[in-house]
């Protein structure tokens, strides 16, 4: 098998999976049934954690330049400002990217495709997976390319092929979940108004919910909301029917509608994200409410988690048993997301009395009090930005040193920029303080980079323990923490998990 990996689907999840593998010099084929990148804006939000991954790939600057930084979140009741806060005020010491980036999915995809092409990677458009078989040693796939069938063998198959995934269906995986009763509208419009100036606007009232934020260029906005019950045939509602509701809810004057659609919102998570040599990721494995812009970013997180593990196994720097942690880590997070974010979404958007009371009481009374608390603002930013994601229950996580446990995302230190070494996409050891001679010798013997950062007040505030060992995974999560520089313990962890360069 000259090409060990087949990636099915060239949406954001498949493209990021391909970019990570390409940077690790892992051969693959990337196929897409459509003739080119998507034409609809669909997912709009790129979160801070995704930008951190993009920095590891060396493309964060280009992605940011292509979008609009939304630096503030504002809660409104029509034209009235109720509460709000700036992301920069609360996230500047948490991540290099204390913002939410507005970048339409079609523009996003075209940029990622261009970056792949610059790396010499060709996407096979008009190519569809028809069927596959995993015999335990290889995956045999039958493809249709421009109408002609071909067969090929691969070591691994990655299904990034959307909610109607051929790969998921071929695995026979259940996709349990449900559909919200409400019908939503989405529109990209040319508009004027106070709610579309570099900020996310959440417009709540006792009867409805709407979102408004900038997109593409000055004067362009994305509007999302609930189609009012009184319109009758809500599924076929037109924007002209919605125009007075939009004005009342968002205080936006729409001059031109560039795209408009109505849709149902689903929430589903596959029973597993892996069987044997076949994996699913992104919308093929989970779909969510649009609350907080989590869906696409979660799929990109899947891609990164899977990519580094595939690269490690193929380069014989990990045992194939590490794939079990892809299923447990990403499935666990997807289920948590549905159980929390989607449950909250259902409460806020529902048409029942409980939801109306939540909107009626929360907006004018509770929101200003809660948003005034810095701890609440920081907690909300951690949640939405996905920098809170941790894998403490993973078999690949162990120990606690300071306030940091195995599985946590590595805290960012702005003055020392401890994220710079993560651009290697490889395992590494961090020490905040001094690395002893035995640890230095261990690193040389195992060909394991050791990065020492001066002990500082910022390191203590971030939760690090002085002179402790932090073994960092390629995705920037901590695998092992050791309060003392116990060489035997870190050697045992590496050998037990068969990672990196082993004895």
Short mmCIF file of C-alpha atoms in Angstrom, two decimals:
data_model
loop_
_atom_site.label_atom_id
_atom_site.label_comp_id
_atom_site.label_asym_id
_atom_site.label_seq_id
_atom_site.Cartn_x
_atom_site.Cartn_y
_atom_site.Cartn_z
CA UNK A 1 0.00 0.00 0.00
CA UNK A 2 1.88 3.03 -1.27
CA UNK A 3 -0.79 5.37 0.11
CA UNK A 4 -1.75 4.21 3.61
CA UNK A 5 -4.70 6.54 4.28
CA UNK A 6 -7.89 7.36 2.40
CA UNK A 7 -9.70 10.52 3.53
CA UNK A 8 -13.29 10.73 2.33
CA UNK A 9 -14.66 14.27 2.31
CA UNK A 10 -12.94 17.61 1.71
CA UNK A 11 -14.87 19.80 4.11
CA UNK A 12 -13.04 21.56 6.98
CA UNK A 13 -12.58 18.29 8.92
CA UNK A 14 -11.08 16.37 6.02
CA UNK A 15 -8.95 19.31 4.91
CA UNK A 16 -7.41 19.81 8.38
CA UNK A 17 -6.77 16.08 8.69
CA UNK A 18 -4.97 16.26 5.33
CA UNK A 19 -2.96 19.35 6.32
CA UNK A 20 -1.71 17.75 9.52
CA UNK A 21 -0.75 14.51 7.75
CA UNK A 22 0.97 16.46 4.97
CA UNK A 23 3.08 18.36 7.48
CA UNK A 24 4.11 15.01 8.98
CA UNK A 25 4.92 13.68 5.49
CA UNK A 26 2.31 10.92 5.71
CA UNK A 27 0.96 9.89 2.27
CA UNK A 28 -2.81 9.91 1.73
CA UNK A 29 -5.53 10.30 -0.86
CA UNK A 30 -8.23 12.91 -0.28
CA UNK A 31 -11.42 12.40 -2.27
CA UNK A 32 -14.55 14.54 -2.51
CA UNK A 33 -17.75 13.69 -4.38
CA UNK A 34 -18.42 17.34 -5.26
CA UNK A 35 -16.61 19.21 -8.03
CA UNK A 36 -14.98 21.77 -5.73
CA UNK A 37 -15.13 23.50 -2.34
CA UNK A 38 -18.52 24.27 -0.84
CA UNK A 39 -20.54 27.18 -2.19
CA UNK A 40 -22.55 27.97 0.95
CA UNK A 41 -21.31 29.95 3.95
CA UNK A 42 -22.84 27.48 6.47
CA UNK A 43 -20.52 27.38 9.52
CA UNK A 44 -19.24 30.86 10.28
CA UNK A 45 -17.24 30.82 13.49
CA UNK A 46 -13.61 29.83 14.02
CA UNK A 47 -12.85 29.50 17.72
CA UNK A 48 -9.61 30.20 19.59
CA UNK A 49 -8.72 26.51 20.04
CA UNK A 50 -8.97 25.95 16.28
CA UNK A 51 -6.69 28.95 15.69
CA UNK A 52 -4.21 27.42 18.14
CA UNK A 53 -4.20 24.27 16.01
CA UNK A 54 -3.76 26.41 12.90
CA UNK A 55 -0.76 28.06 14.49
CA UNK A 56 0.79 24.61 14.89
CA UNK A 57 0.27 24.14 11.16
CA UNK A 58 1.73 27.57 10.41
CA UNK A 59 -1.46 28.98 8.87
CA UNK A 60 -3.18 30.91 11.70
CA UNK A 61 -2.16 34.30 10.31
CA UNK A 62 -3.58 33.55 6.88
CA UNK A 63 -6.85 32.31 8.33
CA UNK A 64 -7.22 35.37 10.57
CA UNK A 65 -6.46 37.71 7.66
CA UNK A 66 -9.27 36.04 5.69
CA UNK A 67 -11.89 36.64 8.38
CA UNK A 68 -13.24 39.30 10.71
CA UNK A 69 -12.24 39.33 14.37
CA UNK A 70 -15.31 39.60 16.55
CA UNK A 71 -13.93 41.09 19.74
CA UNK A 72 -17.08 41.46 21.79
CA UNK A 73 -20.30 39.66 22.66
CA UNK A 74 -23.41 41.77 23.23
CA UNK A 75 -26.73 40.64 24.65
CA UNK A 76 -29.66 42.71 23.38
CA UNK A 77 -33.37 43.02 23.71
CA UNK A 78 -34.18 44.54 20.34
CA UNK A 79 -32.34 47.84 20.10
CA UNK A 80 -31.60 47.91 23.82
CA UNK A 81 -28.20 46.78 25.10
CA UNK A 82 -28.63 44.56 28.13
CA UNK A 83 -25.16 43.20 28.85
CA UNK A 84 -21.89 42.36 27.15
CA UNK A 85 -18.15 41.94 27.44
CA UNK A 86 -14.96 42.09 25.40
CA UNK A 87 -13.15 38.83 24.67
CA UNK A 88 -9.81 40.62 24.91
CA UNK A 89 -10.50 41.72 28.46
CA UNK A 90 -11.03 38.16 29.66
CA UNK A 91 -9.03 35.97 27.29
CA UNK A 92 -5.78 37.85 26.72
CA UNK A 93 -3.90 35.69 29.24
CA UNK A 94 -5.67 32.47 28.24
CA UNK A 95 -4.91 32.08 24.53
CA UNK A 96 -2.97 33.83 21.75
CA UNK A 97 -6.35 34.38 20.08
CA UNK A 98 -8.78 36.10 22.49
CA UNK A 99 -11.53 36.56 19.92
CA UNK A 100 -14.08 34.76 17.81
CA UNK A 101 -13.26 34.80 14.09
CA UNK A 102 -16.05 35.23 11.56
CA UNK A 103 -15.09 33.31 8.42
CA UNK A 104 -17.72 31.78 6.11
CA UNK A 105 -17.22 28.08 5.52
CA UNK A 106 -16.91 28.44 1.74
CA UNK A 107 -14.11 31.01 2.09
CA UNK A 108 -12.55 28.90 4.83
CA UNK A 109 -12.56 25.78 2.65
CA UNK A 110 -11.13 27.58 -0.38
CA UNK A 111 -8.25 28.88 1.74
CA UNK A 112 -7.45 25.43 3.15
CA UNK A 113 -7.62 23.93 -0.35
CA UNK A 114 -5.20 26.59 -1.60
CA UNK A 115 -2.76 25.85 1.24
CA UNK A 116 -2.91 22.13 0.42
CA UNK A 117 -2.29 22.86 -3.26
CA UNK A 118 0.71 25.01 -2.33
CA UNK A 119 2.08 21.95 -0.51
CA UNK A 120 1.68 19.90 -3.69
CA UNK A 121 -1.43 18.03 -2.53
CA UNK A 122 -4.11 17.32 -5.14
CA UNK A 123 -7.69 16.80 -4.04
CA UNK A 124 -9.55 14.24 -6.13
CA UNK A 125 -12.80 16.04 -6.91
CA UNK A 126 -15.80 14.22 -8.44
CA UNK A 127 -14.67 11.07 -6.65
CA UNK A 128 -17.03 9.08 -4.46
CA UNK A 129 -16.60 6.16 -2.08
CA UNK A 130 -19.02 3.44 -3.12
CA UNK A 131 -18.20 0.70 -0.63
CA UNK A 132 -15.37 -0.66 1.49
CA UNK A 133 -14.30 -3.71 3.47
CA UNK A 134 -11.98 -3.92 6.48
CA UNK A 135 -10.46 -7.41 6.71
CA UNK A 136 -8.35 -6.55 9.77
CA UNK A 137 -5.14 -6.09 7.76
CA UNK A 138 -6.25 -3.51 5.20
CA UNK A 139 -9.28 -1.59 3.99
CA UNK A 140 -10.33 -2.36 0.42
CA UNK A 141 -12.27 0.52 -1.12
CA UNK A 142 -14.23 0.85 -4.34
CA UNK A 143 -14.33 4.38 -5.72
CA UNK A 144 -16.20 6.07 -8.53
CA UNK A 145 -14.08 8.74 -10.21
CA UNK A 146 -15.76 10.78 -12.92
CA UNK A 147 -18.09 7.82 -13.48
CA UNK A 148 -15.38 5.14 -13.68
CA UNK A 149 -14.95 2.59 -10.88
CA UNK A 150 -11.58 1.70 -9.37
CA UNK A 151 -10.45 -0.39 -6.41
CA UNK A 152 -7.60 0.36 -4.03
CA UNK A 153 -6.29 -0.87 -0.69
CA UNK A 154 -5.45 1.35 2.28
CA UNK A 155 -4.15 0.82 5.78
CA UNK A 156 -6.80 3.18 7.19
CA UNK A 157 -10.01 4.86 6.05
CA UNK A 158 -11.17 8.21 7.52
CA UNK A 159 -14.78 9.22 6.91
CA UNK A 160 -15.11 13.01 7.00
CA UNK A 161 -18.09 12.85 4.66
CA UNK A 162 -20.83 14.69 6.48
CA UNK A 163 -24.09 13.91 8.24
CA UNK A 164 -25.17 11.39 5.59
CA UNK A 165 -21.77 9.67 5.81
CA UNK A 166 -21.26 6.67 3.54
CA UNK A 167 -18.48 5.55 5.88
CA UNK A 168 -20.66 5.64 9.01
CA UNK A 169 -23.43 3.80 7.22
CA UNK A 170 -20.94 1.25 5.88
CA UNK A 171 -19.80 0.57 9.45
CA UNK A 172 -23.40 0.03 10.50
CA UNK A 173 -23.08 2.58 13.30
CA UNK A 174 -26.21 3.96 14.93
CA UNK A 175 -26.59 7.77 14.88
CA UNK A 176 -28.98 8.43 17.76
CA UNK A 177 -30.34 11.84 18.63
CA UNK A 178 -33.24 14.03 17.65
CA UNK A 179 -34.57 17.15 15.97
CA UNK A 180 -35.69 20.37 17.62
CA UNK A 181 -39.30 21.38 17.00
CA UNK A 182 -38.45 24.95 16.03
CA UNK A 183 -37.69 25.96 12.45
CA UNK A 184 -34.76 28.32 12.03
CA UNK A 185 -33.81 30.79 9.34
CA UNK A 186 -30.34 31.83 8.23
CA UNK A 187 -29.54 34.75 5.95
CA UNK A 188 -26.47 36.53 4.63
CA UNK A 189 -27.48 40.12 4.01
CA UNK A 190 -26.25 43.59 3.15
CA UNK A 191 -27.41 45.65 6.09
CA UNK A 192 -26.89 48.62 8.35
CA UNK A 193 -27.42 48.88 12.07
CA UNK A 194 -25.63 48.96 15.40
CA UNK A 195 -25.60 45.18 15.84
CA UNK A 196 -23.14 44.23 13.09
CA UNK A 197 -19.97 46.06 14.07
CA UNK A 198 -17.28 43.49 14.92
CA UNK A 199 -19.30 41.79 17.60
CA UNK A 200 -21.55 38.81 18.20
CA UNK A 201 -25.06 39.96 19.03
CA UNK A 202 -27.47 37.69 20.87
CA UNK A 203 -30.92 39.19 20.66
CA UNK A 204 -33.33 37.64 23.14
CA UNK A 205 -36.90 38.35 24.08
CA UNK A 206 -39.65 36.45 25.80
CA UNK A 207 -40.81 35.08 22.44
CA UNK A 208 -37.72 34.44 20.35
CA UNK A 209 -33.96 34.33 19.79
CA UNK A 210 -31.89 35.91 17.03
CA UNK A 211 -28.17 36.24 16.30
CA UNK A 212 -26.49 38.93 14.22
CA UNK A 213 -22.80 39.34 13.44
CA UNK A 214 -20.53 40.63 10.66
CA UNK A 215 -19.36 38.46 7.78
CA UNK A 216 -17.10 38.83 4.72
CA UNK A 217 -16.88 42.64 4.59
CA UNK A 218 -18.20 45.90 6.00
CA UNK A 219 -21.97 46.03 5.86
CA UNK A 220 -22.41 42.28 5.42
CA UNK A 221 -24.11 40.34 8.20
CA UNK A 222 -25.18 36.83 9.08
CA UNK A 223 -28.62 36.61 10.67
CA UNK A 224 -29.91 33.50 12.44
CA UNK A 225 -33.20 33.16 14.24
CA UNK A 226 -36.40 31.25 14.91
CA UNK A 227 -39.18 31.47 12.34
CA UNK A 228 -42.21 32.83 14.27
CA UNK A 229 -45.02 30.37 14.93
CA UNK A 230 -47.66 32.79 13.62
CA UNK A 231 -46.31 32.59 10.07
CA UNK A 232 -48.07 29.28 9.56
CA UNK A 233 -46.08 27.53 6.81
CA UNK A 234 -42.78 28.18 8.58
CA UNK A 235 -40.73 25.75 6.48
CA UNK A 236 -41.46 27.81 3.35
CA UNK A 237 -41.23 31.24 4.94
CA UNK A 238 -39.61 34.00 2.90
CA UNK A 239 -37.28 36.70 4.14
CA UNK A 240 -39.83 39.37 3.24
CA UNK A 241 -42.20 37.72 5.69
CA UNK A 242 -39.47 37.77 8.34
CA UNK A 243 -38.23 41.31 7.65
CA UNK A 244 -40.37 43.08 10.30
CA UNK A 245 -39.44 40.48 12.92
CA UNK A 246 -35.74 40.84 12.07
CA UNK A 247 -35.91 44.62 12.42
CA UNK A 248 -37.70 44.41 15.76
CA UNK A 249 -35.40 41.72 17.17
CA UNK A 250 -31.99 42.83 15.90
CA UNK A 251 -32.41 46.53 15.00
CA UNK A 252 -30.87 45.76 11.57
CA UNK A 253 -32.07 47.34 8.34
CA UNK A 254 -31.62 44.89 5.48
CA UNK A 255 -30.99 46.35 2.02
CA UNK A 256 -30.21 43.15 0.14
CA UNK A 257 -30.52 39.42 0.80
CA UNK A 258 -27.68 37.38 -0.72
CA UNK A 259 -28.66 34.01 0.69
CA UNK A 260 -31.59 32.75 2.74
CA UNK A 261 -32.74 29.36 3.96
CA UNK A 262 -34.92 27.74 6.59
CA UNK A 263 -33.94 24.52 8.33
CA UNK A 264 -34.42 22.15 11.24
CA UNK A 265 -31.67 21.75 13.85
CA UNK A 266 -30.54 18.23 14.72
CA UNK A 267 -28.46 16.80 17.54
CA UNK A 268 -26.91 13.38 17.02
CA UNK A 269 -23.78 11.49 18.12
CA UNK A 270 -22.66 8.18 16.58
CA UNK A 271 -22.34 5.22 18.95
CA UNK A 272 -18.63 4.92 18.10
CA UNK A 273 -16.11 6.97 16.13
CA UNK A 274 -13.98 3.98 15.15
CA UNK A 275 -14.23 0.35 14.19
CA UNK A 276 -11.05 -1.49 13.34
CA UNK A 277 -9.12 0.44 10.71
CA UNK A 278 -12.00 2.79 9.88
CA UNK A 279 -12.70 6.14 11.57
CA UNK A 280 -15.35 8.83 11.31
CA UNK A 281 -14.96 12.51 12.21
CA UNK A 282 -16.81 15.81 12.01
CA UNK A 283 -20.47 15.78 10.95
CA UNK A 284 -20.14 12.08 10.09
CA UNK A 285 -19.84 11.40 13.81
CA UNK A 286 -21.76 14.23 15.49
CA UNK A 287 -24.08 17.11 14.63
CA UNK A 288 -25.12 19.85 17.02
CA UNK A 289 -27.17 22.96 17.46
CA UNK A 290 -25.56 26.16 16.14
CA UNK A 291 -25.21 27.39 19.73
CA UNK A 292 -21.79 28.86 20.30
CA UNK A 293 -20.42 27.91 16.90
CA UNK A 294 -19.23 24.51 18.12
CA UNK A 295 -19.97 22.07 15.29
CA UNK A 296 -17.24 22.78 12.72
CA UNK A 297 -14.67 23.50 15.42
CA UNK A 298 -15.45 20.17 17.08
CA UNK A 299 -14.91 18.43 13.74
CA UNK A 300 -11.55 20.15 13.33
CA UNK A 301 -10.66 19.00 16.85
CA UNK A 302 -11.53 15.45 15.76
CA UNK A 303 -9.22 15.82 12.76
CA UNK A 304 -6.25 16.96 14.85
CA UNK A 305 -6.77 14.25 17.46
CA UNK A 306 -6.95 11.55 14.79
CA UNK A 307 -4.19 12.93 12.55
CA UNK A 308 -1.39 12.87 15.13
CA UNK A 309 -2.31 9.35 16.18
CA UNK A 310 -2.38 8.10 12.59
CA UNK A 311 0.99 9.73 11.94
CA UNK A 312 2.49 8.19 15.06
CA UNK A 313 1.31 4.67 14.26
CA UNK A 314 2.35 4.83 10.60
CA UNK A 315 5.80 6.14 11.58
CA UNK A 316 6.03 3.37 14.19
CA UNK A 317 6.18 5.90 17.02
CA UNK A 318 3.09 4.47 18.69
CA UNK A 319 1.26 1.18 18.93
CA UNK A 320 -2.09 0.88 17.15
CA UNK A 321 -3.76 0.58 20.57
CA UNK A 322 -3.50 4.39 20.76
CA UNK A 323 -6.47 4.53 18.37
CA UNK A 324 -8.71 3.48 21.25
CA UNK A 325 -8.12 6.91 22.76
CA UNK A 326 -9.45 8.65 19.64
CA UNK A 327 -12.81 7.01 20.16
CA UNK A 328 -12.90 7.60 23.91
CA UNK A 329 -11.60 11.19 23.86
CA UNK A 330 -13.62 12.62 20.99
CA UNK A 331 -16.78 10.59 21.56
CA UNK A 332 -16.72 11.64 25.20
CA UNK A 333 -16.45 15.31 24.27
CA UNK A 334 -19.19 15.11 21.62
CA UNK A 335 -21.59 13.52 24.08
CA UNK A 336 -20.74 16.14 26.69
CA UNK A 337 -21.38 18.89 24.14
CA UNK A 338 -24.82 17.55 23.28
CA UNK A 339 -25.67 17.05 26.95
CA UNK A 340 -24.69 20.62 27.90
CA UNK A 341 -24.64 23.12 25.03
CA UNK A 342 -27.50 21.49 23.15
CA UNK A 343 -29.58 21.10 26.29
CA UNK A 344 -29.08 24.78 27.09
CA UNK A 345 -29.92 25.63 23.47
CA UNK A 346 -33.15 23.65 23.69
CA UNK A 347 -34.12 25.51 26.88
CA UNK A 348 -33.45 28.93 25.37
CA UNK A 349 -35.10 28.44 21.97
CA UNK A 350 -38.07 26.33 23.00
CA UNK A 351 -41.65 27.50 22.49
CA UNK A 352 -42.92 26.23 25.84
CA UNK A 353 -43.67 28.21 28.97
CA UNK A 354 -40.35 27.28 30.62
CA UNK A 355 -38.32 28.63 27.71
CA UNK A 356 -40.37 31.82 27.54
CA UNK A 357 -39.83 32.39 31.25
CA UNK A 358 -36.08 31.82 30.88
CA UNK A 359 -35.90 34.41 28.10
CA UNK A 360 -38.18 36.86 29.88
CA UNK A 361 -36.31 36.69 33.21
CA UNK A 362 -32.74 36.08 32.04
CA UNK A 363 -32.42 38.96 29.60
CA UNK A 364 -33.52 41.97 31.65
CA UNK A 365 -32.61 40.78 35.13
CA UNK A 366 -30.04 37.98 35.43
CA UNK A 367 -27.79 38.60 32.41
CA UNK A 368 -26.50 42.03 33.51
CA UNK A 369 -25.64 40.62 36.96
CA UNK A 370 -23.94 37.48 35.63
CA UNK A 371 -22.01 39.21 32.84
CA UNK A 372 -20.69 41.67 35.41
CA UNK A 373 -18.81 38.85 37.17
CA UNK A 374 -15.34 38.28 35.71
CA UNK A 375 -15.39 34.61 36.67
CA UNK A 376 -18.60 34.11 34.69
CA UNK A 377 -17.19 35.93 31.66
CA UNK A 378 -13.97 33.90 31.72
CA UNK A 379 -15.93 30.68 32.14
CA UNK A 380 -18.11 31.49 29.15
CA UNK A 381 -15.08 32.32 27.02
CA UNK A 382 -13.34 29.07 28.00
CA UNK A 383 -16.48 27.15 27.08
CA UNK A 384 -17.22 28.79 23.74
CA UNK A 385 -13.59 29.01 22.61
CA UNK A 386 -13.08 25.26 23.33
CA UNK A 387 -9.88 25.93 25.30
CA UNK A 388 -11.58 24.15 28.20
CA UNK A 389 -11.50 20.74 26.46
CA UNK A 390 -9.66 18.13 28.50
CA UNK A 391 -9.12 14.39 28.36
CA UNK A 392 -8.49 13.61 32.03
CA UNK A 393 -10.37 10.30 31.78
CA UNK A 394 -8.29 9.13 28.81
CA UNK A 395 -6.03 6.09 29.10
CA UNK A 396 -3.34 8.41 27.73
CA UNK A 397 -3.57 10.82 30.69
CA UNK A 398 -1.89 10.53 34.09
CA UNK A 399 -0.83 12.57 37.11
CA UNK A 400 -1.30 16.04 38.56
CA UNK A 401 1.35 18.70 39.18
CA UNK A 402 0.20 22.05 40.47
CA UNK A 403 -3.29 22.64 39.11
CA UNK A 404 -2.58 20.83 35.83
CA UNK A 405 -3.57 17.20 35.27
CA UNK A 406 -2.85 14.74 32.52
CA UNK A 407 -5.36 15.38 29.73
CA UNK A 408 -5.54 19.16 30.19
CA UNK A 409 -4.80 21.56 27.37
CA UNK A 410 -1.37 23.08 27.98
CA UNK A 411 -1.93 26.53 29.55
CA UNK A 412 -0.55 29.36 27.45
CA UNK A 413 2.07 31.77 28.82
CA UNK A 414 2.10 34.93 26.73
CA UNK A 415 5.45 36.39 27.82
CA UNK A 416 7.35 33.14 27.29
CA UNK A 417 5.22 31.83 24.41
CA UNK A 418 5.35 28.21 25.44
CA UNK A 419 3.20 27.35 22.39
CA UNK A 420 6.02 28.02 19.93
CA UNK A 421 7.58 24.52 20.42
CA UNK A 422 4.21 22.91 19.62
CA UNK A 423 4.78 23.76 15.95
CA UNK A 424 6.96 20.64 15.73
CA UNK A 425 3.77 18.51 15.95
CA UNK A 426 5.71 16.03 18.07
CA UNK A 427 5.99 14.81 21.65
CA UNK A 428 8.01 17.03 23.97
CA UNK A 429 8.76 17.68 27.63
CA UNK A 430 8.15 21.05 29.28
CA UNK A 431 9.75 22.17 32.52
CA UNK A 432 8.90 25.48 34.17
CA UNK A 433 12.01 26.08 36.20
CA UNK A 434 15.12 23.90 35.87
CA UNK A 435 15.64 20.53 34.20
CA UNK A 436 17.99 18.31 36.19
CA UNK A 437 20.96 16.53 34.64
CA UNK A 438 19.17 13.17 34.72
CA UNK A 439 16.20 14.57 32.82
CA UNK A 440 18.47 16.21 30.23
CA UNK A 441 20.24 12.88 29.73
CA UNK A 442 16.89 11.10 29.44
CA UNK A 443 15.74 13.51 26.73
CA UNK A 444 18.92 12.94 24.70
CA UNK A 445 18.68 9.17 25.06
CA UNK A 446 15.03 9.07 24.00
CA UNK A 447 15.38 11.81 21.36
CA UNK A 448 12.68 13.68 23.28
CA UNK A 449 12.94 17.51 23.12
CA UNK A 450 13.00 19.25 26.50
CA UNK A 451 11.89 22.88 26.65
CA UNK A 452 12.74 24.77 29.81
CA UNK A 453 10.95 28.01 30.64
CA UNK A 454 12.06 30.32 33.47
CA UNK A 455 9.92 30.05 36.57
CA UNK A 456 7.67 33.08 36.84
CA UNK A 457 4.65 34.46 38.61
CA UNK A 458 2.67 33.93 35.40
CA UNK A 459 3.62 30.23 35.39
CA UNK A 460 2.42 29.86 38.97
CA UNK A 461 -0.81 31.70 38.16
CA UNK A 462 -1.42 29.42 35.18
CA UNK A 463 -1.21 26.41 37.50
CA UNK A 464 2.26 25.03 36.78
CA UNK A 465 4.40 23.49 39.52
CA UNK A 466 8.02 24.60 39.67
CA UNK A 467 10.51 22.10 38.15
CA UNK A 468 7.74 19.55 37.46
CA UNK A 469 7.70 17.42 34.30
CA UNK A 470 4.93 18.00 31.75
CA UNK A 471 4.92 15.49 28.89
CA UNK A 472 3.09 17.18 26.00
CA UNK A 473 1.26 15.40 23.19
CA UNK A 474 1.49 16.56 19.57
CA UNK A 475 -1.92 18.26 19.88
CA UNK A 476 -0.83 20.44 22.82
CA UNK A 477 -2.57 18.44 25.52
CA UNK A 478 -0.65 17.26 28.56
CA UNK A 479 -0.28 13.48 28.74
CA UNK A 480 1.73 13.05 31.94
CA UNK A 481 2.53 15.33 34.85
CA UNK A 482 5.15 14.54 37.50
CA UNK A 483 5.61 16.88 40.43
CA UNK A 484 9.17 15.61 40.83
CA UNK A 485 11.60 14.76 38.03
CA UNK A 486 11.10 11.02 38.35
CA UNK A 487 12.96 9.61 35.35
CA UNK A 488 11.83 6.06 36.01
CA UNK A 489 8.17 7.11 36.03
CA UNK A 490 8.30 9.03 32.75
CA UNK A 491 10.24 6.20 31.11
CA UNK A 492 7.63 3.69 32.28
CA UNK A 493 4.78 5.87 30.96
CA UNK A 494 6.41 6.14 27.54
CA UNK A 495 7.14 2.41 27.39
CA UNK A 496 3.71 1.39 28.67
CA UNK A 497 1.97 3.48 26.03
CA UNK A 498 4.56 2.68 23.35
CA UNK A 499 4.91 6.30 22.29
CA UNK A 500 7.75 8.27 20.74
CA UNK A 501 11.24 6.80 20.74
CA UNK A 502 11.29 3.79 23.07
CA UNK A 503 13.91 1.54 24.59
#
